[in-house]
Tab-separated table of C-alpha atoms in Angstrom:
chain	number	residue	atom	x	y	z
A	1	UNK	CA	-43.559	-31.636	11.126
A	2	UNK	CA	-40.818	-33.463	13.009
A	3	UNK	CA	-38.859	-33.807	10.006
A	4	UNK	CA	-39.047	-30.647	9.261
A	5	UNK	CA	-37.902	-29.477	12.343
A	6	UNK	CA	-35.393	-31.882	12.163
A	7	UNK	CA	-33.587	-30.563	8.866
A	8	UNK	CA	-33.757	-26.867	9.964
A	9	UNK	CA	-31.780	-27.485	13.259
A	10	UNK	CA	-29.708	-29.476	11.415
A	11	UNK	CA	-29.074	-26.514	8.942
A	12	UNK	CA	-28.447	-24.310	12.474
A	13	UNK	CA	-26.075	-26.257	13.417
A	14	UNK	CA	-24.041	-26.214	10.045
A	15	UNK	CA	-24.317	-22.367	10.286
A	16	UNK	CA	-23.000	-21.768	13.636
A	17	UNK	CA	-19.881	-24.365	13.266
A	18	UNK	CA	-19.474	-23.877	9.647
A	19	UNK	CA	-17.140	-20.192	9.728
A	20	UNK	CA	-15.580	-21.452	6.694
A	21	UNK	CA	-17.674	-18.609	5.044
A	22	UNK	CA	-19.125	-15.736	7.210
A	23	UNK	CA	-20.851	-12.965	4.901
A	24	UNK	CA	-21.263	-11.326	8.383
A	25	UNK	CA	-17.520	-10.575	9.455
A	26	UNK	CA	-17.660	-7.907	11.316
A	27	UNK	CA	-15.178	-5.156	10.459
A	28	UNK	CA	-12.162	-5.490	13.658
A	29	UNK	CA	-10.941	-1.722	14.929
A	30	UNK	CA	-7.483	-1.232	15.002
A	31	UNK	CA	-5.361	0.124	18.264
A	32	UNK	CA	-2.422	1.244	16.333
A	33	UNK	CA	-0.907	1.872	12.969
A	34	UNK	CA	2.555	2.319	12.106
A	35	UNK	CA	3.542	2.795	7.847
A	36	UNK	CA	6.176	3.689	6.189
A	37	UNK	CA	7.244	4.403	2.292
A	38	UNK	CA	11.023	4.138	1.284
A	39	UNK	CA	12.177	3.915	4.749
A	40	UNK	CA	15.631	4.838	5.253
A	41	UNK	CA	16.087	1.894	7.595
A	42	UNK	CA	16.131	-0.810	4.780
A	43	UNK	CA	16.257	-3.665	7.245
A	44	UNK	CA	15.301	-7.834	5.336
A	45	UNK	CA	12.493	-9.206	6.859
A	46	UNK	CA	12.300	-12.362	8.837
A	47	UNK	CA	11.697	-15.676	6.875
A	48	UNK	CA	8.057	-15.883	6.774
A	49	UNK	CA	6.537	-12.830	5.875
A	50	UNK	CA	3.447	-13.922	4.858
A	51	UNK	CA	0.347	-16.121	5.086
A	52	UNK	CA	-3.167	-15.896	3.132
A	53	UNK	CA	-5.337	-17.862	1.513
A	54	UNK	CA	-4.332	-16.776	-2.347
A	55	UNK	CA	-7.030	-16.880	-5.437
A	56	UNK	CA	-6.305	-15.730	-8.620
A	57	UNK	CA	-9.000	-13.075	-8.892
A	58	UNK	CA	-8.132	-11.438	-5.468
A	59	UNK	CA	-6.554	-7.965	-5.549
A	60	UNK	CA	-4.698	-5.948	-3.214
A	61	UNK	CA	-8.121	-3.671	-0.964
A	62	UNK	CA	-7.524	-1.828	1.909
A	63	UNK	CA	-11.107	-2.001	2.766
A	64	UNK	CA	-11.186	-5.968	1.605
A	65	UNK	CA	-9.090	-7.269	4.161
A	66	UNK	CA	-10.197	-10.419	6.070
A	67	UNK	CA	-8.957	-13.033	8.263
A	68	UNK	CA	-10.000	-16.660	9.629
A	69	UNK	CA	-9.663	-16.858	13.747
A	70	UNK	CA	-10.037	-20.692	13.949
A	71	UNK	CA	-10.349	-21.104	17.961
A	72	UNK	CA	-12.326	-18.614	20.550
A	73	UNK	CA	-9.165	-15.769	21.079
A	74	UNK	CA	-8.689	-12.667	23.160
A	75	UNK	CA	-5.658	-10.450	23.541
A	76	UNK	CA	-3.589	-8.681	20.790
A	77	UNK	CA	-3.054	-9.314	17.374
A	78	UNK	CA	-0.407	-7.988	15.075
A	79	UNK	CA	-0.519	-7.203	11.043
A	80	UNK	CA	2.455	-6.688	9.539
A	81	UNK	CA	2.328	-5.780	5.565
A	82	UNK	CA	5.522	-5.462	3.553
A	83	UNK	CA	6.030	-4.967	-0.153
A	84	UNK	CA	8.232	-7.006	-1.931
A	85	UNK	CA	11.002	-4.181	-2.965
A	86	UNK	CA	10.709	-2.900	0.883
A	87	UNK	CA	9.168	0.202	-0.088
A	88	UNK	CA	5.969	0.045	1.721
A	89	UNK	CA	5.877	-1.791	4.965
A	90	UNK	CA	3.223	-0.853	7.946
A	91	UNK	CA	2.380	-2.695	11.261
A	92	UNK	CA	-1.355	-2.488	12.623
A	93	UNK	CA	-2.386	-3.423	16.278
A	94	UNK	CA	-5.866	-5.007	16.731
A	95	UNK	CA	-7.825	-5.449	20.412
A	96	UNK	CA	-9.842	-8.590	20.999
A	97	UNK	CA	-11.745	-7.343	24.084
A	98	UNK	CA	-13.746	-10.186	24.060
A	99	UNK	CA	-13.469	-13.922	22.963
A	100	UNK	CA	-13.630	-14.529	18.829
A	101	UNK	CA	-13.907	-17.309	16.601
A	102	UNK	CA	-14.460	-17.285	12.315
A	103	UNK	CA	-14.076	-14.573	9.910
A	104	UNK	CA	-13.301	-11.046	10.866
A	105	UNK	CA	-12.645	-8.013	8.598
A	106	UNK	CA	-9.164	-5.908	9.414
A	107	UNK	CA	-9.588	-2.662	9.604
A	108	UNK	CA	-6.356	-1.293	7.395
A	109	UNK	CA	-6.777	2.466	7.402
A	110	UNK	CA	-3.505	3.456	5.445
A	111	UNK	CA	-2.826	7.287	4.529
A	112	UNK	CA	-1.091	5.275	0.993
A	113	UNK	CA	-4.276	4.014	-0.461
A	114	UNK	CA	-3.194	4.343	-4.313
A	115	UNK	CA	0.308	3.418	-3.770
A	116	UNK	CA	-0.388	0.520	-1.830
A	117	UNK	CA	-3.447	-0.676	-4.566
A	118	UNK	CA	-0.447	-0.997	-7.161
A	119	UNK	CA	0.819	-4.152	-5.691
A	120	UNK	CA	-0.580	-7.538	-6.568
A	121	UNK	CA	-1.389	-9.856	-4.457
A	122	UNK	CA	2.362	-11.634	-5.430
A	123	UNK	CA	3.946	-8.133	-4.402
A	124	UNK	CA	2.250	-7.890	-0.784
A	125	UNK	CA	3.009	-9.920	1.781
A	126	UNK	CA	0.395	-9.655	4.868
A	127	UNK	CA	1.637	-11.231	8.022
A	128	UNK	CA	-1.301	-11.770	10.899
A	129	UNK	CA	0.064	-13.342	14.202
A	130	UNK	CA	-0.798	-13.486	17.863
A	131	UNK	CA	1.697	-12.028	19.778
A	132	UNK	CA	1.396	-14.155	22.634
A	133	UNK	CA	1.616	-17.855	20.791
A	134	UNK	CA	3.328	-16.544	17.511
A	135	UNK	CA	0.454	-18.575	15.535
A	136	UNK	CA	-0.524	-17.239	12.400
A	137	UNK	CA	-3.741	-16.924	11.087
A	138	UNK	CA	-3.906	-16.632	7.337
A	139	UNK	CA	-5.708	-13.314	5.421
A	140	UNK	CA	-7.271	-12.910	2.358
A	141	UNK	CA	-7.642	-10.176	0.168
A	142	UNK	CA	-11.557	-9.514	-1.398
A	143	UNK	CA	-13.249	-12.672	0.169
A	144	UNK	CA	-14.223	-14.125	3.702
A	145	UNK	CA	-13.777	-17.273	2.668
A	146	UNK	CA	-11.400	-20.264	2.517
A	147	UNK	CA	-9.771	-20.655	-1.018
A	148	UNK	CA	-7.603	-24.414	-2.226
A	149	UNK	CA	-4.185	-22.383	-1.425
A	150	UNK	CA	-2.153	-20.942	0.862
A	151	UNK	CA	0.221	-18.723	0.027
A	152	UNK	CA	3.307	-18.134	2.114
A	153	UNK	CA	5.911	-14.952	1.472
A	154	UNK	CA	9.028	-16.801	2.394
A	155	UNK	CA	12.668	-15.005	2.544
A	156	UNK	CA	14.918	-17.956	1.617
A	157	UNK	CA	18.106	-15.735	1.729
A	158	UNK	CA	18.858	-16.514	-1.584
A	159	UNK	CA	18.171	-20.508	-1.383
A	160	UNK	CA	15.946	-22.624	-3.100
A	161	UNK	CA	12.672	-22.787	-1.415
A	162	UNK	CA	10.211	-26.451	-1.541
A	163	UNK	CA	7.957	-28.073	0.829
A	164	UNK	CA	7.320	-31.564	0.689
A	165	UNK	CA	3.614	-33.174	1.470
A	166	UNK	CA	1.570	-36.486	0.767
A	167	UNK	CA	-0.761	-37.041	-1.757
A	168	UNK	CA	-2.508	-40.195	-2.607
A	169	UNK	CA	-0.516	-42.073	-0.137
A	170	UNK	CA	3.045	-40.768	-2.582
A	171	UNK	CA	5.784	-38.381	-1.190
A	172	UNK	CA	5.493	-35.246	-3.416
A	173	UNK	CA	8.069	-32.022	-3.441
A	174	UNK	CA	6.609	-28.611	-4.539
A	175	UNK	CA	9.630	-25.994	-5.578
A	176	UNK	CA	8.444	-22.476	-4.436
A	177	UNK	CA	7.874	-19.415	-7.398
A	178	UNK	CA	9.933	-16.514	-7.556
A	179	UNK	CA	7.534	-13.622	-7.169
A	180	UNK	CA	6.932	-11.137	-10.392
A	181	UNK	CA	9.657	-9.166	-9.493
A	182	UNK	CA	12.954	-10.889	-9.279
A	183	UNK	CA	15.228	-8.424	-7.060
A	184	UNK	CA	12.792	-8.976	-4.395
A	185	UNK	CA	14.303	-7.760	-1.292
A	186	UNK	CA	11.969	-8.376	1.622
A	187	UNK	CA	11.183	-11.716	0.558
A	188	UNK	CA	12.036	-13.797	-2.780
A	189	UNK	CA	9.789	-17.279	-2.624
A	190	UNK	CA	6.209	-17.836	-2.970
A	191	UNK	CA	5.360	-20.691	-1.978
A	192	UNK	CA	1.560	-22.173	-2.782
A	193	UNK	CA	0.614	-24.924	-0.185
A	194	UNK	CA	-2.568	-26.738	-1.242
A	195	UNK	CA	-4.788	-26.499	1.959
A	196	UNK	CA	-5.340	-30.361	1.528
A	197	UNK	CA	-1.772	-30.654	2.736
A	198	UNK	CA	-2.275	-29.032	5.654
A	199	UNK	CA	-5.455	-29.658	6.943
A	200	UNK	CA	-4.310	-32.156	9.087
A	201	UNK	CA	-0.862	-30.486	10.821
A	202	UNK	CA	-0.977	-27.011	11.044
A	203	UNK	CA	3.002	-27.126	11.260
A	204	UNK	CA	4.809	-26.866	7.622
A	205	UNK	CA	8.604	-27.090	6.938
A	206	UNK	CA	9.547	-24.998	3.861
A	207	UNK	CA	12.675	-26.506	3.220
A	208	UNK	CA	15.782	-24.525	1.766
A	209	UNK	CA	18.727	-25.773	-0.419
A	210	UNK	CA	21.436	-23.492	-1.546
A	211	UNK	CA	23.458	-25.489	-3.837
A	212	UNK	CA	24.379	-28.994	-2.622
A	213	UNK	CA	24.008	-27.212	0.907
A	214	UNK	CA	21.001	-27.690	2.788
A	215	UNK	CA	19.859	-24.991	4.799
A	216	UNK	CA	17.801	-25.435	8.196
A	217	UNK	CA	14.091	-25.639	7.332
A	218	UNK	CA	11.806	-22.632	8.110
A	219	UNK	CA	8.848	-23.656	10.310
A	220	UNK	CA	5.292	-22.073	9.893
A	221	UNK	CA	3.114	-22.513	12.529
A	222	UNK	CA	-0.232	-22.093	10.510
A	223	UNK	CA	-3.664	-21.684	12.578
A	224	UNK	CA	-6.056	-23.112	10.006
């Protein structure tokens, strides 16, 4: 009996600290929504425009939106979404009136369902950040669940794109992808960052060359 008791409590107590999967995210309100299609203002994004953890058989869902809050948080959050050609873009406000931890599912109610569904998941970038330590905390499209990757929507104005990370004890360098559509104008790298790499610093320098000209690197502050 005292085993017993033993390996269910154990089993508790890999369910409550385990949040790497969480079948019971509960679905986040939003405060505000702000979207836009061919806006006149064509303005380039900021360098990172994007952070989720990528699989190959996710797809693009407004109502399959889900995120990973790591640490206990209150206060605002911030979405940002943003096609690659700069034709859809949309900014969502989200409440935390009390203190939350693991997997919660975003609210997204766009008026654009169909037009936004025609992106891939290469074609979208979604950018989820607390506005108060400018940490972000990485989505994922159809799944409330870690994947291996994570995907970062980097605007490289026009440079090379790479990150650089250890594996088996040997320096490696990873060149970013060009997404599917090459005259991408609010951001032109993908870059896939095996979680492995990252487990351990949540800070990652995409580094830039343009040329023989080395650009400044772009830090992302990832909250894993």
């Amino acid at each position: 009996m005292g085993r017993r008791f033993a390996i269910v409590y154990i089993c508790l107590l890999a369910c409550v600290f385990d949040y790497s999967h969480a079948s019971d995210a509960h679905l986040l309100k939003h405060s505000f929504i702000e979207e836009f299609i061919d806006s006149k203002e064509q303005i380039s994004g900021n360098s990172t425009l994007g952070a989720i953890y990528f699989s190959e058989k996710d797809q693009v869902r407004e109502d399959r939106l889900y995120a990973l809050i790591n640490k206990s948080t209150t206060g605002n959050l911030v979405l940002r979404i943003n096609s690659i050609d700069g034709r859809y873009s949309s900014e969502i406000h989200y409440k935390l009136e009390s203190p939350t931890v693991g997997w919660v599912q975003l609210e997204f109610p766009t008026q654009h369902r169909d037009f936004v569904r025609k992106y891939s998941t290469s074609e979208l970038a979604g950018l989820l950040m607390d506005i108060n330590q400018q940490r972000l905390y990485p989505l994922r499209w159809g799944s409330d669940e870690r994947s291996k990757v994570v995907r970062l929507y980097i605007n490289s104005e026009r440079a090379r794109a790479y990150f650089i990370y250890k594996e088996n004890g040997k320096k490696r360098i990873t060149y970013c992808k060009k997404p599917s559509r090459s005259s991408g104008f609010k951001f032109n790298s993908i870059c896939d960052v095996p979680l492995a790499a990252i487990s351990k610093q949540s800070k990652l320098n995409i580094h830039r060359k343009f040329g023989v000209r080395t650009l400044d690197p772009i830090s992302v502050e990832l909250s894993l």
